[in-house]
CSV table of C-alpha atoms in Angstrom, one decimal:
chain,number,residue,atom,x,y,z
A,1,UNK,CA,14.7,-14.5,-15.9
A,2,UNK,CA,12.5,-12.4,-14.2
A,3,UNK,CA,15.2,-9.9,-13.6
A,4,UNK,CA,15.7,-9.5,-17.1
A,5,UNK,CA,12.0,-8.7,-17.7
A,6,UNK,CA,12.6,-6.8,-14.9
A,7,UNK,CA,15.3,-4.5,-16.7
A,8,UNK,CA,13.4,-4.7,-20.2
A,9,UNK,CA,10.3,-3.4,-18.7
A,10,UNK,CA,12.2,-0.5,-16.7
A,11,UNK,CA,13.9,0.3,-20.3
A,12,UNK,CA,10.8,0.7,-22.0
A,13,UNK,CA,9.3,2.8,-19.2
A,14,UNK,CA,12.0,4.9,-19.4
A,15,UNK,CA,11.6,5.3,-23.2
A,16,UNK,CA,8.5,5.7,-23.9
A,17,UNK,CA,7.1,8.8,-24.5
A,18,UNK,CA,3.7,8.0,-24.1
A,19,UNK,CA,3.0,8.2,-21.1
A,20,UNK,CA,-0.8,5.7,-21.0
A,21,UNK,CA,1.5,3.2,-21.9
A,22,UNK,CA,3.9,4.1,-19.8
A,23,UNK,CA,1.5,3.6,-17.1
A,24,UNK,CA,0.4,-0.2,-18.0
A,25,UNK,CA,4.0,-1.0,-17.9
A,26,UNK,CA,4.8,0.1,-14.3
A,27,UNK,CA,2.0,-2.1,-13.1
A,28,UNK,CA,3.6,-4.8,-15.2
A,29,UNK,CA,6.6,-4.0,-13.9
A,30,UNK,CA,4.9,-4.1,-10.2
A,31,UNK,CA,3.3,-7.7,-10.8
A,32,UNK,CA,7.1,-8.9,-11.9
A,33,UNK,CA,8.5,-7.4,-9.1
A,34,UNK,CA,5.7,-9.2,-6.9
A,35,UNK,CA,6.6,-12.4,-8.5
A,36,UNK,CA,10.4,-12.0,-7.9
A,37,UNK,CA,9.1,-11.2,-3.8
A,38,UNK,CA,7.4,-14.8,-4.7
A,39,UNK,CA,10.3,-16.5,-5.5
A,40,UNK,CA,12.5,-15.1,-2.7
A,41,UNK,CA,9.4,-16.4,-0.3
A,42,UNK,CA,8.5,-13.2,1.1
A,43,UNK,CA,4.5,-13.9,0.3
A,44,UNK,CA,3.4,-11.1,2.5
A,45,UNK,CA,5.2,-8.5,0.4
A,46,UNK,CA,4.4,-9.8,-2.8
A,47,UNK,CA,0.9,-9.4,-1.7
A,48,UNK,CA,0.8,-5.9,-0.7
A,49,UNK,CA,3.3,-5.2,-3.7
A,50,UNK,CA,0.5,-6.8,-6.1
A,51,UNK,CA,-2.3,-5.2,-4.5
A,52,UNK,CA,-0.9,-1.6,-4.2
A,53,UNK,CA,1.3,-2.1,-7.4
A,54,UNK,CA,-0.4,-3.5,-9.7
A,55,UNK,CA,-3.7,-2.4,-8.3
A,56,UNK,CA,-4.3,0.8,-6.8
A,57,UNK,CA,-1.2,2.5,-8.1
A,58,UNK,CA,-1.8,1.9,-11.6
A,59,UNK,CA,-5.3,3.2,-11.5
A,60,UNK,CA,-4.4,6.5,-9.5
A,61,UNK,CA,-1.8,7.3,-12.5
A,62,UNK,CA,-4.4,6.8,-14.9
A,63,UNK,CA,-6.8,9.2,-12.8
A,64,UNK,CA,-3.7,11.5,-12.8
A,65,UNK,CA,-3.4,11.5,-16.8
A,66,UNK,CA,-6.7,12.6,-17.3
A,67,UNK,CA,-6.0,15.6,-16.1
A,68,UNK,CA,-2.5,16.0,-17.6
A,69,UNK,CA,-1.0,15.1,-21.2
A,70,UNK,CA,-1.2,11.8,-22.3
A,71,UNK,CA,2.4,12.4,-23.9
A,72,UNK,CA,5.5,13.3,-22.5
A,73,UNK,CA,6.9,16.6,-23.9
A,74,UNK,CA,10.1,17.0,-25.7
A,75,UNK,CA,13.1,16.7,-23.3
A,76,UNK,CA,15.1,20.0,-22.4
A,77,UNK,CA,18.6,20.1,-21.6
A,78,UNK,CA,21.6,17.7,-22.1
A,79,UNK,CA,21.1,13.7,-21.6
A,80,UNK,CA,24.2,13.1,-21.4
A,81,UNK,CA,24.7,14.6,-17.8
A,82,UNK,CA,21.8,12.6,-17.0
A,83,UNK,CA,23.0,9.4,-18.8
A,84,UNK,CA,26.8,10.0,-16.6
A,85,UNK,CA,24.9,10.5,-13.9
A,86,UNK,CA,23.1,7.2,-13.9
A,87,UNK,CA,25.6,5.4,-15.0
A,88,UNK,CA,28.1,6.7,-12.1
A,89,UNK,CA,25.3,6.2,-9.1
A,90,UNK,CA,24.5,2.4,-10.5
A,91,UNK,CA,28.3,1.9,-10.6
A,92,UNK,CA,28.7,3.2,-7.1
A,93,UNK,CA,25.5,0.7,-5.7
A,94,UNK,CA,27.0,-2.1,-7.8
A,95,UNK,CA,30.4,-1.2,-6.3
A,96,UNK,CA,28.7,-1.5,-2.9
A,97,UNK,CA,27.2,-4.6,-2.9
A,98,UNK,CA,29.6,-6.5,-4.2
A,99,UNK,CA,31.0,-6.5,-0.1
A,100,UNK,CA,27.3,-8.1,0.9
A,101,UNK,CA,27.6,-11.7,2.3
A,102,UNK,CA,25.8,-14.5,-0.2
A,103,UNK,CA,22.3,-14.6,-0.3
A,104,UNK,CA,20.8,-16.7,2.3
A,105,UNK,CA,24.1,-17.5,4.5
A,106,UNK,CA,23.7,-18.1,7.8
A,107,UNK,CA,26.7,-16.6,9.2
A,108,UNK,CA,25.8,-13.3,7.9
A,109,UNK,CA,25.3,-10.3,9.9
A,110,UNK,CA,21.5,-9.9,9.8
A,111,UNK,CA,20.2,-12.9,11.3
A,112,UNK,CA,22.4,-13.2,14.4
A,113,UNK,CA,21.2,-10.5,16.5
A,114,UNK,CA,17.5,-10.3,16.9
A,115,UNK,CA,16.4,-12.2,14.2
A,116,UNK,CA,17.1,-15.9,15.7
A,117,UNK,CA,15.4,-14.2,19.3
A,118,UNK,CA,12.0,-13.6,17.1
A,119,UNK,CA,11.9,-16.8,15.2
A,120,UNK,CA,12.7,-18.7,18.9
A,121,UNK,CA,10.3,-17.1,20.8
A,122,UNK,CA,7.8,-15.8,18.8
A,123,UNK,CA,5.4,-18.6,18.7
A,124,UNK,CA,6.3,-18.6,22.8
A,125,UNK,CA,5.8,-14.8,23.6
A,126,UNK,CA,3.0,-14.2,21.2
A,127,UNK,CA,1.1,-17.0,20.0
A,128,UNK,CA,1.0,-16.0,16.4
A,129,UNK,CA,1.7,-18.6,13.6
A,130,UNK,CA,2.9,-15.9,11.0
A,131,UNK,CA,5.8,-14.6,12.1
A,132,UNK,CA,5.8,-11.9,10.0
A,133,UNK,CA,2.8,-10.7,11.5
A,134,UNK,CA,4.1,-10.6,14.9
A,135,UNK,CA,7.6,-9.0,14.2
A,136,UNK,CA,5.4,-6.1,12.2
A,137,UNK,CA,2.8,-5.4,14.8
A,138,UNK,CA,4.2,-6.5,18.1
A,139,UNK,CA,8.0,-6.6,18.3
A,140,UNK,CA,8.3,-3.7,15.8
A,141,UNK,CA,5.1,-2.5,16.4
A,142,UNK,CA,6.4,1.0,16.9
A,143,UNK,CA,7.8,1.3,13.3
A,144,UNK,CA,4.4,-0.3,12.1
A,145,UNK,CA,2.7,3.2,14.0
A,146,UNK,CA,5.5,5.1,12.1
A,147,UNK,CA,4.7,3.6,8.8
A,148,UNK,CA,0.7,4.2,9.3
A,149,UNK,CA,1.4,7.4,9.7
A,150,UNK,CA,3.3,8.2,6.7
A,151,UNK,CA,0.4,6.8,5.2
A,152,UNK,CA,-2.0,8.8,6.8
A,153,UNK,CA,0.1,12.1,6.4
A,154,UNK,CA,1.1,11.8,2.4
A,155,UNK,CA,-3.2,10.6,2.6
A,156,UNK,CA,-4.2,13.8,4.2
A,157,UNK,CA,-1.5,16.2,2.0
A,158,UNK,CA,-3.3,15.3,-1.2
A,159,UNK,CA,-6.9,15.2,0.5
A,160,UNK,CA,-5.6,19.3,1.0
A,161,UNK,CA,-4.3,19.9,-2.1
A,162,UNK,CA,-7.3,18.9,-4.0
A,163,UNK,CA,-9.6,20.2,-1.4
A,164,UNK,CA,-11.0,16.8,-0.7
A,165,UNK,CA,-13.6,16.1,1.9
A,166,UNK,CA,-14.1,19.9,2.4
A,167,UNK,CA,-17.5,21.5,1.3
A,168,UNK,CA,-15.6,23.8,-0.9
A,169,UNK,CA,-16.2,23.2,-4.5
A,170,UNK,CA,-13.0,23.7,-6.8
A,171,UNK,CA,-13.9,26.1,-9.3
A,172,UNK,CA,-15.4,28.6,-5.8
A,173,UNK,CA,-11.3,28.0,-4.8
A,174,UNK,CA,-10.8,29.3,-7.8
A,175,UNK,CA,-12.6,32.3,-8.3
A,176,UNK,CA,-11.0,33.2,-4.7
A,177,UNK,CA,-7.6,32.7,-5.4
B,1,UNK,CA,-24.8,1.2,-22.8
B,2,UNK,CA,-25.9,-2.2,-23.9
B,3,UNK,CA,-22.2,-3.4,-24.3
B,4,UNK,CA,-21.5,-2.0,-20.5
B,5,UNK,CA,-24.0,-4.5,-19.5
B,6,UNK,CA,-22.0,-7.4,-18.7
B,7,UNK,CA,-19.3,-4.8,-17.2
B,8,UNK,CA,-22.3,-3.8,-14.6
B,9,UNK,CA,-23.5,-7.2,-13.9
B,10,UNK,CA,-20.2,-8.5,-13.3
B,11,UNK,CA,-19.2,-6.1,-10.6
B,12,UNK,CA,-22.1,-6.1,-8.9
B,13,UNK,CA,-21.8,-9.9,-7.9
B,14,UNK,CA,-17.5,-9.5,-8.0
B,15,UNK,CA,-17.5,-6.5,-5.6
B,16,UNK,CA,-18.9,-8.3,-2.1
B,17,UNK,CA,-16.7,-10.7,-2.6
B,18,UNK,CA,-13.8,-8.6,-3.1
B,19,UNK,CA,-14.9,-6.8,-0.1
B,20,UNK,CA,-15.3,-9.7,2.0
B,21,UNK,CA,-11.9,-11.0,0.8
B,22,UNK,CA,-10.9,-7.9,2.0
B,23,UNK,CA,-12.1,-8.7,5.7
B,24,UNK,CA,-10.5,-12.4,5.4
B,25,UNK,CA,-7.3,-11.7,4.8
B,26,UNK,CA,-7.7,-8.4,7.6
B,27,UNK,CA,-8.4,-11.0,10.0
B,28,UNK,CA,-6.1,-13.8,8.7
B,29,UNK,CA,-3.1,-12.4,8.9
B,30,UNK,CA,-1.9,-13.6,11.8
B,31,UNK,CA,-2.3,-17.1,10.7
B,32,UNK,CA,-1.5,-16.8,6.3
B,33,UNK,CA,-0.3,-14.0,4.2
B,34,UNK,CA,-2.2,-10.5,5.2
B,35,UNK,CA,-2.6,-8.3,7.6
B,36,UNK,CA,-3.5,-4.6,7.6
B,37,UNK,CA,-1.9,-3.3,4.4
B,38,UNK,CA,-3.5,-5.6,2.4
B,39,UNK,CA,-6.4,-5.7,3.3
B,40,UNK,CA,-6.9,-1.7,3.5
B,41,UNK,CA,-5.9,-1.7,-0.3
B,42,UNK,CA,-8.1,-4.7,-1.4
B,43,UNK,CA,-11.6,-2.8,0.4
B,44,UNK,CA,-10.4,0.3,-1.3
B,45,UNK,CA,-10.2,-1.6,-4.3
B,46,UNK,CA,-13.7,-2.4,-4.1
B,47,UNK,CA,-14.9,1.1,-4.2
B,48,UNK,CA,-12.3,1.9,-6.5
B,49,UNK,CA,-14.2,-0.7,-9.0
B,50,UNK,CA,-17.6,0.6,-8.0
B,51,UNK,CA,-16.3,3.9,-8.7
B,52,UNK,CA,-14.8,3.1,-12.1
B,53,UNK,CA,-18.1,1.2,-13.2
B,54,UNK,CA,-20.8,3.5,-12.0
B,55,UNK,CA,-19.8,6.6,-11.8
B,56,UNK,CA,-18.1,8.6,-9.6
B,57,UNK,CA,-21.3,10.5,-7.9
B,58,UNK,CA,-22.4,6.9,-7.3
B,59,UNK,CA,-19.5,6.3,-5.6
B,60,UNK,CA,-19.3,9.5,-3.8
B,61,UNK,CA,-22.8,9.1,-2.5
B,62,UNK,CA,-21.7,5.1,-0.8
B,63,UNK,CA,-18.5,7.2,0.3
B,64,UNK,CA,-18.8,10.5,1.4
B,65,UNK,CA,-15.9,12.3,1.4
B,66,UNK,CA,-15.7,13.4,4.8
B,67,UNK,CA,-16.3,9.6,6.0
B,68,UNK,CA,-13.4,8.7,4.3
B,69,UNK,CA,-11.2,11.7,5.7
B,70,UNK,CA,-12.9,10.6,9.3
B,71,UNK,CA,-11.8,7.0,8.5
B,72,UNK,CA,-8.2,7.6,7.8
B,73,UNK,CA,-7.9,9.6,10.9
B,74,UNK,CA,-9.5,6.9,13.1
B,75,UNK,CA,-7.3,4.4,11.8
B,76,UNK,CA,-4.0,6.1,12.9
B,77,UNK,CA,-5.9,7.1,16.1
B,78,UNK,CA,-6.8,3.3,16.9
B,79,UNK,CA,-3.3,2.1,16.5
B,80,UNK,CA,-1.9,4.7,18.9
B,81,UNK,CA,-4.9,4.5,21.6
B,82,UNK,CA,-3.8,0.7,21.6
B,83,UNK,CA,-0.2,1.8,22.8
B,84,UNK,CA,-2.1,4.3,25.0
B,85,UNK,CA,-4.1,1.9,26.6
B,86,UNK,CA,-0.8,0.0,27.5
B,87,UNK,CA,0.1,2.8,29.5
B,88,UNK,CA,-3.1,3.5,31.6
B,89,UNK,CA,-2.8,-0.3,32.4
B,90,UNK,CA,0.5,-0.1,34.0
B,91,UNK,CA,3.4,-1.3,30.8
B,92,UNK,CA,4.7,1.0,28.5
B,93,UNK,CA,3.8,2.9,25.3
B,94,UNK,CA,2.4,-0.5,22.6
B,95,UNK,CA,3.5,-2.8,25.5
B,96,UNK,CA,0.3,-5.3,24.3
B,97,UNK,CA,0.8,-8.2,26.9
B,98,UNK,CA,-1.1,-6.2,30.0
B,99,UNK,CA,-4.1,-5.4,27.5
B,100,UNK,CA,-5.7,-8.5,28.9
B,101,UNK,CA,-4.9,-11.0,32.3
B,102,UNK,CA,-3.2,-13.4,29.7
B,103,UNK,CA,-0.2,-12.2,28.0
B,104,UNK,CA,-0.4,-14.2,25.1
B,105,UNK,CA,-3.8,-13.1,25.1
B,106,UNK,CA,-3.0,-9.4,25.5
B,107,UNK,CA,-0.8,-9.9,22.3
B,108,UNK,CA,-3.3,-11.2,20.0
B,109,UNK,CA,-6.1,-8.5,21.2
B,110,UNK,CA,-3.1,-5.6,20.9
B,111,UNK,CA,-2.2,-7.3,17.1
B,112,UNK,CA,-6.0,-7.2,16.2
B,113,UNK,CA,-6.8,-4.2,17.5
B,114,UNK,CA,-3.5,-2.5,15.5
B,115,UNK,CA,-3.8,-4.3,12.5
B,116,UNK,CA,-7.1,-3.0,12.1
B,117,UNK,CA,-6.1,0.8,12.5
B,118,UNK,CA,-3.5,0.1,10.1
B,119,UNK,CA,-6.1,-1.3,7.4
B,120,UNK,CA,-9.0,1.6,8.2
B,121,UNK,CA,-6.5,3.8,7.7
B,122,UNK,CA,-5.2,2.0,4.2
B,123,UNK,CA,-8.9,1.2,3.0
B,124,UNK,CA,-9.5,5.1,3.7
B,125,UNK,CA,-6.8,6.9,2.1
B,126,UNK,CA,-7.0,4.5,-1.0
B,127,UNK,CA,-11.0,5.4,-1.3
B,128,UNK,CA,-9.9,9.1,-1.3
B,129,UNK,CA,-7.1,9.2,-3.5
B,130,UNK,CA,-9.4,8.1,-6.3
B,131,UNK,CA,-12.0,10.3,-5.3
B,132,UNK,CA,-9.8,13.2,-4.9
B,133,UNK,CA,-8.1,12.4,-8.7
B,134,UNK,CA,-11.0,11.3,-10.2
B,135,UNK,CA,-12.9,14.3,-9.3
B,136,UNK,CA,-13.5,16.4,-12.2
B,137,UNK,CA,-14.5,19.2,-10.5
């Protein structure tokens, strides 16, 4: 059921055309998402996916729209490509998962190599009751570093496009350029 | 700005608690849901609300802008000084267990230590995404 909010939600984004609406229904769309995270257990993802989601994100798209149009403009060019082309790519990702083991079976691939190793010895090795915690900051702690830097780079690419946290005032840029 | 007076009133007692949730679930993760990401975008939150409620140059004044660019460089900085420190103590690059005599111990100061550059960094690049959007300027 939640998938099926899911799609209706992504539908209406989609069709919208304005946009401040469009806006409240992506952070809708990030709380069901969250909820489905829930449901499949995975608490520590719904969490960030609620907070940045449904939080953060929704409020930096709203800072964005004040400085743009509040309504999408007319659409150029042929939607019928676009509709083939969507309709090809989610046939192909259909098409390849329909080889994926069932959800939750043991024998499948993903939790025979190094997966049973961290649930054994994690609470051995590292002390940590939440095992998520320990995979993401000690056994894969070097993809954590990789992940904080993505963060940190896409954080300091907009501080330099909008000249943020330099002393020089926008509309000074301005008369330069 | 009568009818913003409940809007005022509110925040002011919500956002120490939202900040000090922040710093719970910072700490907790290793033992309940949380952890760095989290807890970065829940204290950026907080200034995010104070921002949205009074006023951006309000906001700008508790978070100065090059504070915020400093804190999302320290974060980043932090996490890879941890795996630097593993080095100059004799394991390799994030090898946490020779931060301390203990390994076990050495892992927990290592995941503290990280998780907390991850959610400086968070807290800091959230603050100045809304400052750097919301700036009218």
């Amino acid at each position: 059921m939640l998938l099926t909010f899911l799609a209706i939600v992504a539908i209406a984004v989609a069709w919208l055309p304005n946009l401040f609406a469009a806006v409240m229904l992506l952070g809708m769309f990030s709380l069901l998402s969250a909820g489905l995270f829930v449901v499949l257990d995975a608490v520590d993802v719904a969490f960030t996916e609620a907070a940045v989601g449904a939080g953060v994100s929704t409020i930096l798209m709203l800072a964005t729209l004040a400085r743009t149009n509040a309504r999408q403009r007319r659409r150029q060019g042929s939607r019928l490509i676009a509709l083939a082309a969507s309709v090809l790519t989610g046939g192909a990702l259909i098409y390849g998962t329909l080889d994926r083991p069932l959800f939750g079976d043991p024998g499948a691939p993903i939790h025979q190599h190094v997966a049973p190793r961290y649930l054994e010895r994690s609470g051995v090795e590292i002390g940590v009751p939440n095992v998520v915690t320990s995979v993401l900051a000690s056994y894969r702690g070097y993809d954590t570093l990789g992940e904080v830097t993505v963060v940190f780079t896409a954080g300091i690419g907009v501080f330099a496009l909008l000249g943020f946290g330099t002393n020089r005032r926008r509309d000074d840029a301005r008369g330069d350029g | 700005m009568q009818h913003h007076l409940v809007l005022r009133v509110v925040t002011r007692g919500l956002i120490p608690l939202i900040l000090l949730f922040a710093l719970y679930v910072q700490f907790h993760g290793d033992f309940g849901p949380g952890g760095g990401f989290q807890a970065g975008v829940i204290f950026g939150a907080a200034f995010v609300l104070y921002g949205i409620v009074a006023g951006l140059d309000r906001a700008t004044a508790v978070a100065a802008p090059g504070l915020v660019v400093g804190a999302t460089c320290v974060g980043v900085l932090l996490f890879a000084g941890v795996g630097v420190a593993g080095m100059l103590r004799g394991g390799q690059y994030l090898d946490y267990g020779v931060l301390s005599a203990d390994p076990v111990a050495g892992q927990h100061l290592g995941i503290l230590l990280v998780e907390l550059g991850v959610g400086i960094t968070v807290a800091g690049v959230m603050i100045g995404l809304f400052c750097a959007f919301s700036d009218k300027r």
